[in-house]
Short mmCIF file of C-alpha atoms and ligand atoms in Angstrom, two decimals:
data_model
loop_
_atom_site.label_atom_id
_atom_site.label_comp_id
_atom_site.label_asym_id
_atom_site.label_seq_id
_atom_site.Cartn_x
_atom_site.Cartn_y
_atom_site.Cartn_z
CA UNK A 13 -0.27 -0.17 0.13
CA UNK A 14 1.12 3.35 -1.17
CA UNK A 15 1.93 6.18 1.42
CA UNK A 16 -0.22 9.38 1.52
CA UNK A 17 1.39 13.24 1.96
CA UNK A 18 -0.05 14.37 4.28
CA UNK A 19 -0.23 18.54 6.24
CA UNK A 20 -2.65 17.80 8.81
CA UNK A 21 -5.42 16.01 10.44
CA UNK A 22 -7.83 16.74 13.09
CA UNK A 23 -10.90 16.79 14.68
CA UNK A 24 -13.55 19.58 14.16
CA UNK A 25 -17.10 20.71 12.59
CA UNK A 26 -17.76 21.22 9.21
CA UNK A 27 -17.76 24.68 9.27
CA UNK A 28 -19.64 25.34 5.88
CA UNK A 29 -21.28 24.09 2.80
CA UNK A 30 -24.56 21.97 3.81
CA UNK A 31 -22.99 20.34 7.02
CA UNK A 32 -22.33 23.05 8.28
CA UNK A 33 -21.28 22.16 12.10
CA UNK A 34 -21.03 18.59 11.85
CA UNK A 35 -19.09 16.87 13.23
CA UNK A 36 -16.14 15.18 11.09
CA UNK A 37 -12.49 14.08 10.95
CA UNK A 38 -10.30 15.98 8.23
CA UNK A 39 -7.41 14.42 6.82
CA UNK A 40 -5.66 17.66 4.79
CA UNK A 41 -3.66 16.09 2.09
CA UNK A 42 -0.90 17.42 0.47
CA UNK A 43 -0.08 19.72 -3.01
CA UNK A 44 -2.54 20.93 -5.43
CA UNK A 45 -2.07 21.19 -9.54
CA UNK A 46 -3.65 25.30 -8.99
CA UNK A 47 -2.17 27.87 -7.50
CA UNK A 48 -5.12 30.04 -6.52
CA UNK A 49 -4.20 33.92 -5.44
CA UNK A 50 -6.37 33.89 -2.16
CA UNK A 51 -4.91 29.96 -1.37
CA UNK A 52 -5.30 30.05 2.52
CA UNK A 53 -3.39 26.73 2.84
CA UNK A 54 0.41 25.49 2.92
CA UNK A 55 -0.31 22.77 1.28
CA UNK A 56 3.16 22.02 0.13
CA UNK A 57 4.15 20.85 3.62
CA UNK A 58 3.38 17.00 4.88
CA UNK A 59 4.52 14.46 6.37
CA UNK A 60 4.19 10.40 4.64
CA UNK A 61 1.56 8.63 6.83
CA UNK A 62 0.81 4.56 5.75
CA UNK A 63 -3.14 3.63 5.67
CA UNK A 64 -2.33 2.55 8.82
CA UNK A 65 -1.09 5.55 11.06
CA UNK A 66 -3.93 7.31 9.43
CA UNK A 67 -6.57 5.24 11.00
CA UNK A 68 -4.42 5.18 14.11
CA UNK A 69 -4.61 9.11 14.42
CA UNK A 70 -8.65 9.02 13.33
CA UNK A 71 -10.14 6.09 15.20
CA UNK A 72 -10.04 7.31 18.90
CA UNK A 73 -12.91 9.99 17.71
CA UNK A 74 -16.09 9.53 17.75
CA UNK A 75 -17.26 11.05 14.30
CA UNK A 76 -19.34 8.99 11.79
CA UNK A 77 -17.66 10.73 9.01
CA UNK A 78 -13.80 12.07 6.70
CA UNK A 79 -13.50 15.45 4.92
CA UNK A 80 -10.34 14.57 2.58
CA UNK A 81 -9.46 18.33 1.44
CA UNK A 82 -6.27 19.44 0.76
CA UNK A 83 -4.09 20.96 -1.29
CA UNK A 84 -6.24 18.64 -4.51
CA UNK A 85 -7.19 15.80 -2.93
CA UNK A 86 -7.58 13.85 -5.57
CA UNK A 87 -3.32 14.09 -6.93
CA UNK A 88 -3.88 10.68 -4.29
CA UNK A 89 -6.98 9.07 -3.19
CA UNK A 90 -7.99 6.18 -4.56
CA UNK A 91 -10.39 3.52 -4.36
CA UNK A 92 -7.71 1.53 -3.10
CA UNK A 93 -7.17 3.98 0.13
CA UNK A 94 -10.51 4.58 0.41
CA UNK A 95 -11.24 0.89 0.76
CA UNK A 96 -9.50 0.99 4.64
CA UNK A 97 -11.60 3.73 5.45
CA UNK A 98 -15.40 2.16 3.40
CA UNK A 99 -16.87 2.60 7.85
CA UNK A 100 -17.06 5.78 7.80
CA UNK A 101 -18.76 8.41 5.08
CA UNK A 102 -16.16 9.28 2.87
CA UNK A 103 -16.85 12.95 1.46
CA UNK A 104 -14.28 14.92 -0.65
CA UNK A 105 -13.71 18.45 -1.34
CA UNK A 106 -12.25 19.14 -4.93
CA UNK A 107 -11.69 22.34 -7.20
CA UNK A 108 -12.83 19.88 -9.99
CA UNK A 109 -10.17 19.55 -12.22
CA UNK A 110 -9.83 15.43 -11.77
CA UNK A 111 -12.62 13.51 -11.09
CA UNK A 112 -13.41 11.55 -7.87
CA UNK A 113 -13.05 8.22 -6.66
CA UNK A 114 -15.71 6.56 -7.74
CA UNK A 115 -16.08 5.18 -3.08
CA UNK A 116 -16.41 8.77 -2.49
CA UNK A 117 -20.16 9.01 -1.08
CA UNK A 118 -20.25 13.44 -0.83
CA UNK A 119 -18.78 15.16 -2.49
CA UNK A 120 -18.18 19.57 -2.71
CA UNK A 121 -16.73 20.68 -5.57
CA UNK A 122 -15.28 24.35 -4.97
CA UNK A 123 -14.54 24.83 -9.39
CA UNK A 124 -11.49 26.40 -10.53
CA UNK A 125 -12.71 25.26 -13.85
CA UNK A 126 -14.86 26.22 -16.92
CA UNK A 127 -18.12 24.33 -16.74
CA UNK A 128 -16.99 22.21 -19.90
CA UNK A 129 -14.45 20.73 -17.50
CA UNK A 130 -16.97 20.10 -14.61
CA UNK A 131 -20.32 17.91 -16.69
CA UNK A 132 -16.73 15.95 -18.20
CA UNK A 133 -15.80 15.41 -14.62
CA UNK A 134 -18.49 14.75 -13.37
CA UNK A 135 -21.20 13.74 -15.58
CA UNK A 136 -23.70 11.93 -12.55
CA UNK A 137 -22.95 15.66 -10.58
CA UNK A 138 -22.07 16.52 -6.97
CA UNK A 139 -23.99 16.80 -4.08
CA UNK A 140 -22.63 20.69 -3.84
CA UNK A 141 -21.30 23.13 -5.74
CA UNK A 142 -19.46 25.69 -3.66
CA UNK A 143 -18.06 28.74 -5.49
CA UNK A 144 -15.45 31.25 -3.48
CA UNK A 145 -16.42 34.77 -4.85
CA UNK A 146 -14.11 37.80 -4.23
CA UNK A 147 -14.13 41.08 -6.11
CA UNK A 148 -13.20 41.90 -9.35
CA UNK A 149 -13.90 37.83 -9.72
CA UNK A 150 -16.20 35.76 -11.83
CA UNK A 151 -19.33 35.33 -10.11
CA UNK A 152 -20.51 31.24 -10.88
CA UNK A 153 -21.50 30.26 -14.02
CA UNK A 154 -25.70 29.74 -14.84
CA UNK A 155 -27.00 26.47 -13.01
CA UNK A 156 -28.16 25.17 -16.60
CA UNK A 157 -23.87 25.21 -17.33
CA UNK A 158 -22.94 23.39 -13.86
CA UNK A 159 -23.12 19.06 -13.66
CA UNK A 160 -26.12 18.39 -11.22
CA UNK A 161 -26.10 19.00 -7.70
CA UNK A 162 -28.24 18.79 -4.75
CA UNK A 163 -27.10 22.40 -3.45
CA UNK A 164 -25.02 25.31 -4.96
CA UNK A 165 -23.35 27.83 -2.35
CA UNK A 166 -21.79 31.28 -3.20
CA UNK A 167 -18.58 31.60 -0.03
CA UNK A 168 -17.08 34.92 0.52
CA UNK A 169 -13.95 35.34 0.51
CA UNK A 170 -11.94 36.81 3.37
CA UNK A 171 -9.32 39.52 3.32
CA UNK A 172 -6.23 37.86 3.07
CA UNK A 173 -3.53 34.91 3.96
CA UNK A 174 -1.76 34.80 8.04
CA UNK A 175 -3.29 36.26 10.27
CA UNK A 176 -6.16 38.89 7.67
CA UNK A 177 -7.83 35.23 6.61
CA UNK A 178 -9.60 35.10 9.80
CA UNK A 179 -11.39 38.54 8.52
CA UNK A 180 -14.32 38.25 6.25
CA UNK A 181 -14.47 41.13 3.39
CA UNK A 182 -17.41 43.05 3.36
CA UNK A 183 -18.05 43.87 -0.12
CA UNK A 184 -17.56 39.92 -0.90
CA UNK A 185 -19.89 39.38 0.98
CA UNK A 186 -22.59 42.14 0.37
CA UNK A 187 -21.96 40.70 -3.22
CA UNK A 188 -22.18 37.02 -2.63
CA UNK A 189 -26.06 38.73 -1.03
CA UNK A 190 -26.80 40.18 -3.36
CA UNK A 191 -25.91 37.80 -5.87
CA UNK A 192 -27.65 34.74 -3.86
CA UNK A 193 -30.86 37.07 -3.09
CA UNK A 194 -31.38 37.38 -7.50
CA UNK A 195 -30.42 33.96 -8.39
CA UNK A 196 -32.60 31.30 -6.25
CA UNK A 197 -31.72 28.69 -5.61
CA UNK A 198 -27.87 29.34 -4.96
CA UNK A 199 -27.31 29.88 -1.44
CA UNK A 200 -25.12 32.42 0.77
CA UNK A 201 -22.09 29.71 3.18
CA UNK A 202 -20.02 31.42 5.35
CA UNK A 203 -16.95 29.99 6.58
CA UNK A 204 -17.65 30.10 9.64
CA UNK A 205 -14.61 28.05 11.12
CA UNK A 206 -12.98 31.20 10.06
CA UNK A 207 -15.46 33.27 12.29
CA UNK A 208 -15.58 30.74 15.60
CA UNK A 209 -11.85 30.72 14.85
CA UNK A 210 -11.51 26.92 15.21
CA UNK A 211 -9.79 24.58 12.58
S1 LIG B 21 -7.15 25.12 -5.59
FE1 LIG B 21 -7.65 24.93 -3.43
S2 LIG B 21 -6.26 24.57 -2.10
FE2 LIG B 21 -5.43 24.75 -4.27
S3 LIG B 21 -4.21 26.44 -4.82
FE3 LIG B 21 -6.63 26.74 -5.09
S4 LIG B 21 -7.66 27.27 -2.76
FE4 LIG B 21 -5.44 26.82 -2.81
#
């Protein structure tokens, strides 16, 4: 079994999207295939861990679910790996550049690619689209251009990196509120883990 390079593993509440407030084990995998200016994750770091080592790190928590995040988790996560975690509900948070393994139970896509790429990678749809938005960035596309989803969110970017990553940018928030009001079923999602300063 190959090892996974892991930035961090922690237990917290899902801070955003349709499952906000749900106790979850976060496994943040290293590496990304993009380099977004607003990225708040140090995905270059990481420690190689075997599946057994990851299980030992997570099985002490009472959560039902794992959130595989990153970085971009599809760069490392495979069905072969997920077989070892099938007693959990496995969710993924992906940038949409790659298809996700079929053993994933819940897909959240925060797209950084065009709707055409999303349709190719997610022919059966996703559970949740969560578009990050900041002033000067593109608003989400028409729902008709996207693969099917159960939930559509727009999520305002915070001010920046380091300490500022905990500060909401009011202009981004206002634009997202107006977008949601004018474009149901899009909804506002706030990164409450940053507001609460929980991980
Ligand atoms: S896709 Fe996500 S993890 Fe990768 S650089 Fe962009 S924000 Fe960061």
